[in-house]
């Protein structure tokens, strides 16, 4: 750590609140700080303003998944009388270049409207482009200037974990960042990792006509998810031509005749696979390196995330953390934003606010989407609930037949003694659009009886949640529509 004395020549500025990072968490905190009238500085570098979600995460990935969904619908709409039409074959019938160009333009517009313009309206917030580094508990150095802060928020996010695979650097690989701005569509792609990012990108490229092999270290995809849903999703992936290799340990990578090669060990058997590109989606690491945190006494956990209390305080009570960099239970755009807002309030208005993560929904944007909120069956049991579950397939949901999409599954987890709804897990087209109903049920500690008083619109896929609840109290085979 440079000694404060050596930095005396540097220009010094004083703020009530200094935010390091200009992503979802940083922005939400800046908006709250502005509302509270605090003299605030927001520092950002690395990714452009807006951070991961708008630039290289949620927005561009969904903008690329949607065209794949459209191509898939052309080929597999299952409507008798309309001949299917496969436009994705070898990428011959559509322009990959145009898809990427449009995706990047959606990103640029969102960044301008939701971040740059918003920042311009915050009268108490000064923006500084540069990398921040603590030189003392109350001083952050940026571009040779010292910012003195009463309170701080660290919201520096996370980045794709560099793979520890022999030869992969030399062979070359993509992360989600490069994969969303390719100039050419790979004809074949080896995806390492079967978590949310691996699954979304595998289906995105497969539906555009790329031959995809998904390499998973685990016995099944989404090992922490509900097995009934994960198995169904895996079945759908395989039907769409995505090859999934389980229990696969990557030994090394190299380049052979212009192709990338990966050597795997699958339960002791050695196998070689080849592709035009390798996409690494094996996890993300918090951006704590180079911030000087160890020197000032901010504690990190074993995964290098900042040890963060539910009230967003770190081990130093005037420094808060929010978003992907913090050791909190979820890493989503929504939680990052909410944590940023609460951290600013707790830092500047002496509140002690925190998030109830159990009622926060999340979604893996495959098609069908995997949306979830609350506890899984296994988690509920581990927490000591005598839990009851019902699993209902979309053959029982009238709207699914109308859409020719019976490939969904819904699972509801309930506390058997109090009948409180503990978890809702849905694999269905557009499941993200209606998981919020499950979130409200959990947030309000609804019992099955209370939940069943509500009337979903007929015919909708949201009705699946009510049908899952009915499965606890009725024989679904004896139900008519809307009963
Ligand atoms: C491919 C992908 C798809 C995703 N899809 C979804 C989705 O659909 N829905 C969802 O809810 N979530 C999604 N996520 C997760 C979501 O994007 C993140 O949880 C969220 O963006 C984290 O926000 P943040 O503010 O913590 O960090 P970030 O948005 O990463 O912002 C941190 C900022 O700080 C900057 N920075 C880092 N170090 C410094 C430093 N020392 N000084 C100054 N600046 C610094 C970074 O460059 C960055 O600009 C996705 C993530 C990925 C990778």
XYZ file of C-alpha atoms in Angstrom, residues 17-417:
401
model
C -20.328 8.911 0.026
C -17.964 7.289 -2.476
C -19.294 4.484 -4.687
C -16.756 2.247 -6.421
C -18.410 0.610 -9.452
C -21.002 1.891 -11.919
C -23.181 -1.192 -12.460
C -26.632 -2.054 -11.112
C -25.624 -1.842 -7.451
C -23.573 1.344 -7.894
C -26.295 3.115 -9.873
C -29.096 2.220 -7.478
C -26.935 3.503 -4.607
C -26.158 6.740 -6.491
C -29.858 7.389 -7.100
C -30.662 6.836 -3.406
C -27.708 8.981 -2.276
C -28.845 11.775 -4.580
C -32.359 11.537 -3.147
C -30.848 11.863 0.346
C -28.855 14.929 -0.751
C -25.447 13.374 0.005
C -22.363 14.715 -1.781
C -21.442 11.585 -3.711
C -18.758 10.350 -6.125
C -19.277 7.350 -8.387
C -16.169 5.736 -9.881
C -16.285 3.262 -12.747
C -13.873 1.683 -15.205
C -13.399 -1.686 -16.903
C -16.881 -2.199 -18.284
C -18.748 0.825 -19.652
C -21.329 2.612 -17.461
C -24.090 0.234 -16.409
C -21.654 -2.651 -15.789
C -22.365 -6.273 -16.587
C -26.132 -6.525 -16.991
C -26.728 -3.926 -19.655
C -23.402 -4.287 -21.502
C -22.380 -7.952 -21.431
C -25.005 -9.823 -19.383
C -28.791 -9.836 -19.086
C -29.672 -7.459 -21.929
C -27.445 -8.677 -24.804
C -27.856 -12.363 -23.904
C -31.664 -12.081 -23.951
C -31.475 -10.023 -27.147
C -29.593 -12.950 -28.762
C -31.765 -15.693 -27.226
C -34.950 -14.248 -28.678
C -33.983 -14.589 -32.391
C -33.032 -18.212 -31.658
C -36.487 -18.725 -30.159
C -38.086 -17.319 -33.309
C -36.007 -19.578 -35.576
C -36.916 -22.527 -33.369
C -40.625 -21.660 -33.582
C -40.455 -21.601 -37.394
C -39.042 -25.116 -37.354
C -40.882 -26.630 -34.381
C -44.200 -24.837 -33.885
C -46.078 -28.175 -34.057
C -49.119 -26.597 -35.706
C -50.835 -28.996 -38.047
C -51.403 -27.331 -41.417
C -48.445 -24.972 -41.320
C -45.323 -26.621 -42.763
C -42.255 -26.197 -40.523
C -39.331 -24.293 -41.941
C -35.785 -24.680 -40.593
C -33.967 -21.422 -41.292
C -31.077 -22.132 -38.934
C -29.352 -24.817 -41.037
C -25.693 -23.824 -41.200
C -26.617 -20.200 -40.664
C -27.332 -19.951 -44.409
C -30.718 -18.290 -44.230
C -30.243 -15.487 -41.800
C -27.545 -12.940 -41.056
C -25.630 -13.619 -37.817
C -23.856 -10.311 -38.373
C -27.194 -8.439 -38.395
C -28.343 -10.209 -35.222
C -25.182 -9.114 -33.397
C -25.442 -5.592 -34.792
C -29.037 -5.246 -33.606
C -28.189 -6.736 -30.204
C -25.380 -4.192 -29.762
C -27.693 -1.381 -30.747
C -30.290 -2.526 -28.156
C -27.463 -2.454 -25.598
C -26.298 1.031 -26.653
C -29.837 2.442 -26.372
C -30.434 0.847 -22.967
C -27.069 2.123 -21.687
C -27.877 5.648 -22.860
C -31.455 5.762 -21.554
C -31.103 3.819 -18.322
C -27.633 4.894 -17.214
C -26.007 7.863 -18.973
C -29.158 10.017 -19.032
C -30.059 9.002 -15.473
C -26.595 9.951 -14.209
C -26.882 13.376 -15.848
C -29.965 14.066 -13.733
C -28.312 13.323 -10.371
C -27.330 16.762 -9.102
C -25.416 15.572 -6.024
C -23.427 12.865 -7.804
C -20.056 13.432 -9.553
C -18.904 10.717 -11.934
C -15.218 9.865 -12.303
C -13.977 7.401 -14.901
C -11.091 5.381 -13.498
C -10.120 2.403 -11.368
C -10.442 2.994 -7.630
C -8.046 1.650 -4.999
C -8.141 2.219 -1.253
C -5.002 3.803 0.193
C -6.432 4.134 3.705
C -9.812 3.273 5.282
C -11.199 6.713 4.338
C -9.230 7.395 1.144
C -9.609 6.047 -2.366
C -7.133 6.815 -5.129
C -8.469 7.329 -8.651
C -6.342 8.561 -11.560
C -3.837 10.074 -9.094
C -6.504 11.944 -7.096
C -7.418 11.038 -3.535
C -11.122 10.937 -2.758
C -11.777 11.284 0.939
C -15.029 9.667 1.975
C -17.148 9.566 5.099
C -18.864 6.395 3.860
C -18.057 4.034 0.971
C -19.865 1.458 -1.128
C -17.909 -1.209 -2.981
C -19.967 -2.365 -5.973
C -17.287 -3.581 -8.361
C -19.174 -6.692 -9.566
C -17.598 -9.908 -10.761
C -15.976 -11.286 -13.894
C -15.778 -14.632 -15.668
C -13.411 -16.927 -13.811
C -10.251 -17.576 -15.828
C -10.116 -21.328 -16.453
C -7.297 -23.289 -14.836
C -6.956 -25.621 -17.799
C -3.631 -26.591 -19.233
C -3.151 -25.014 -22.693
C -6.462 -23.124 -22.845
C -4.870 -19.661 -22.988
C -2.794 -20.712 -25.994
C -5.765 -22.406 -27.663
C -7.922 -19.317 -27.050
C -11.384 -19.173 -25.552
C -14.454 -16.978 -25.265
C -16.326 -15.791 -22.194
C -19.846 -14.318 -22.277
C -18.231 -10.963 -23.084
C -16.666 -11.976 -26.410
C -19.430 -14.435 -27.314
C -21.933 -11.567 -27.462
C -19.982 -9.574 -30.047
C -18.595 -12.207 -32.431
C -18.092 -11.157 -36.026
C -18.634 -14.708 -37.252
C -20.882 -17.488 -36.045
C -18.889 -20.547 -34.928
C -20.032 -23.697 -36.719
C -19.285 -25.686 -33.590
C -18.944 -24.646 -29.958
C -17.682 -26.410 -26.846
C -19.407 -24.917 -23.792
C -17.653 -25.546 -20.469
C -20.093 -25.277 -17.544
C -23.759 -26.167 -17.148
C -24.944 -23.377 -14.855
C -27.280 -20.576 -15.999
C -24.775 -18.862 -18.335
C -23.602 -22.159 -19.908
C -27.190 -23.305 -20.505
C -28.390 -20.011 -21.976
C -25.434 -19.709 -24.354
C -25.568 -23.392 -25.368
C -29.195 -23.067 -26.451
C -28.665 -19.609 -27.970
C -25.955 -20.867 -30.337
C -27.589 -24.262 -30.979
C -30.814 -22.622 -32.098
C -28.868 -20.397 -34.477
C -27.458 -23.526 -36.085
C -24.137 -23.997 -34.253
C -23.314 -27.574 -33.258
C -22.976 -27.406 -29.461
C -21.369 -29.774 -26.946
C -22.061 -28.889 -23.308
C -19.439 -30.121 -20.858
C -20.642 -30.550 -17.275
C -18.542 -31.517 -14.272
C -21.655 -32.698 -12.463
C -23.979 -35.664 -12.778
C -26.798 -33.465 -14.035
C -27.299 -29.905 -15.168
C -28.416 -27.419 -12.479
C -27.353 -29.619 -9.558
C -28.899 -27.171 -7.071
C -32.217 -26.987 -8.901
C -35.261 -29.250 -8.680
C -34.354 -32.595 -10.298
C -37.706 -33.034 -12.086
C -37.265 -29.713 -13.868
C -33.549 -30.096 -14.571
C -34.072 -33.551 -16.071
C -36.866 -32.274 -18.328
C -34.736 -29.346 -19.490
C -31.881 -31.708 -20.242
C -34.215 -33.914 -22.287
C -35.323 -30.848 -24.283
C -31.708 -29.804 -24.907
C -30.885 -33.270 -26.203
C -33.936 -33.264 -28.494
C -32.657 -29.967 -29.899
C -29.350 -31.620 -30.763
C -27.190 -30.310 -27.896
C -24.800 -33.010 -26.764
C -24.327 -33.034 -22.974
C -21.306 -34.697 -21.387
C -21.640 -35.350 -17.645
C -19.044 -36.053 -14.949
C -16.501 -34.605 -17.349
C -13.190 -33.265 -16.084
C -11.312 -31.108 -18.573
C -7.650 -32.145 -18.648
C -6.215 -29.898 -21.326
C -6.913 -27.845 -24.412
C -4.985 -27.057 -27.573
C -5.361 -26.065 -31.196
C -5.145 -28.667 -33.981
C -5.496 -27.760 -37.685
C -7.438 -24.585 -36.906
C -9.848 -26.420 -34.570
C -9.862 -26.252 -30.789
C -9.455 -29.525 -29.003
C -10.400 -30.411 -25.449
C -9.244 -33.563 -23.721
C -11.659 -34.835 -21.080
C -11.774 -37.561 -18.526
C -15.276 -38.966 -18.132
C -15.356 -41.388 -15.234
C -11.804 -42.429 -16.009
C -12.301 -42.693 -19.773
C -10.315 -40.239 -21.908
C -12.201 -38.468 -24.683
C -11.284 -35.734 -27.178
C -13.792 -33.219 -28.506
C -13.285 -30.562 -31.207
C -14.931 -27.240 -31.971
C -14.412 -23.899 -33.730
C -14.594 -22.132 -30.364
C -14.541 -22.835 -26.631
C -16.919 -20.891 -24.385
C -15.945 -20.836 -20.715
C -18.967 -20.539 -18.404
C -17.604 -22.159 -15.270
C -18.375 -19.350 -12.839
C -17.587 -15.768 -11.913
C -15.164 -14.316 -9.400
C -15.761 -11.109 -7.424
C -13.746 -8.052 -8.554
C -11.805 -7.517 -5.328
C -8.274 -7.782 -6.706
C -6.367 -4.494 -6.810
C -8.817 -2.619 -4.564
C -6.373 -2.618 -1.637
C -8.964 -4.227 0.637
C -6.612 -6.550 2.502
C -4.398 -3.560 3.368
C -7.207 -1.580 4.993
C -8.737 -4.561 6.794
C -11.864 -5.345 4.735
C -12.377 -9.091 5.162
C -12.778 -11.398 2.145
C -14.154 -14.925 2.172
C -12.507 -18.009 0.654
C -13.971 -17.153 -2.768
C -12.575 -13.586 -2.582
C -16.019 -12.033 -2.085
C -16.323 -9.228 0.480
C -17.706 -10.586 3.752
C -20.977 -8.675 3.925
C -23.660 -8.516 6.612
C -27.375 -8.649 5.682
C -27.334 -4.860 6.327
C -24.623 -4.592 3.635
C -21.858 -3.562 6.061
C -18.390 -5.024 5.619
C -15.894 -5.696 8.403
C -15.284 -1.909 8.481
C -18.528 -0.268 9.580
C -18.222 2.786 7.262
C -17.613 0.609 4.158
C -20.570 -1.175 2.578
C -20.672 -3.741 -0.237
C -23.444 -4.673 -2.683
C -23.991 -6.772 -5.805
C -21.818 -9.531 -7.227
C -18.762 -8.487 -5.203
C -20.503 -9.186 -1.865
C -20.810 -12.545 -0.087
C -24.610 -12.464 -0.310
C -26.907 -15.350 -1.329
C -27.930 -14.255 -4.848
C -26.103 -12.711 -7.794
C -28.781 -11.084 -9.895
C -29.399 -7.676 -11.422
C -32.455 -7.256 -9.199
C -30.685 -8.114 -5.955
C -27.650 -5.988 -6.906
C -29.929 -2.980 -7.468
C -31.899 -3.496 -4.270
C -28.737 -4.053 -2.218
C -27.286 -0.805 -3.656
C -30.380 1.158 -2.614
C -30.446 -0.356 0.876
C -26.693 0.107 1.349
C -26.969 3.823 0.516
C -29.866 4.185 2.925
C -28.084 2.267 5.700
C -24.879 4.254 5.147
C -26.425 7.711 4.898
C -29.717 7.554 6.770
C -28.671 5.198 9.585
C -31.309 2.605 8.668
C -30.703 -1.148 9.111
C -32.498 -2.463 6.036
C -31.919 -5.919 4.498
C -33.417 -8.190 1.818
C -35.551 -11.280 2.356
C -33.798 -13.392 -0.303
C -36.276 -16.221 0.096
C -38.933 -14.275 -1.778
C -36.652 -13.095 -4.614
C -37.389 -14.904 -7.891
C -34.773 -15.785 -10.489
C -34.896 -17.268 -13.978
C -32.626 -19.148 -16.329
C -33.657 -17.812 -19.711
C -33.576 -21.034 -21.665
C -36.712 -22.038 -23.569
C -38.664 -23.308 -21.699
C -37.516 -20.933 -18.961
C -36.562 -22.242 -15.542
C -38.032 -19.808 -12.998
C -37.782 -20.285 -9.260
C -38.500 -18.650 -5.944
C -38.105 -19.845 -2.363
C -36.850 -23.190 -1.145
C -36.354 -26.373 -3.115
C -37.675 -29.611 -1.686
C -34.160 -30.542 -0.533
C -33.480 -27.135 1.053
C -36.805 -27.212 2.915
C -36.001 -30.626 4.340
C -32.510 -29.509 5.363
C -34.062 -26.550 7.177
C -36.183 -28.934 9.202
C -39.562 -28.505 7.523
C -41.804 -31.535 7.220
C -42.433 -30.569 3.644
C -44.893 -31.771 1.052
C -44.432 -31.337 -2.704
C -46.472 -31.664 -5.859
C -45.030 -31.965 -9.349
C -47.457 -31.276 -12.194
C -46.650 -31.546 -15.892
C -48.042 -29.091 -18.405
C -50.269 -31.762 -19.925
C -52.643 -30.597 -17.152
C -52.471 -26.916 -18.182
C -55.029 -25.971 -20.874
C -52.937 -23.079 -22.268
C -50.027 -25.454 -22.869
C -52.192 -27.504 -25.258
C -53.272 -24.311 -27.049
C -49.620 -23.327 -27.527
C -48.654 -26.929 -28.505
C -46.136 -26.644 -25.666
C -46.766 -29.353 -23.096
C -43.066 -29.567 -22.270
C -43.364 -27.752 -18.931
C -43.239 -28.881 -15.305
C -44.237 -27.031 -12.124
C -43.238 -28.039 -8.607
C -44.602 -26.502 -5.430
C -43.049 -27.008 -1.989
C -45.282 -26.549 1.062
C -44.794 -26.821 4.824
C -46.946 -29.868 5.607
C -47.887 -28.654 9.082
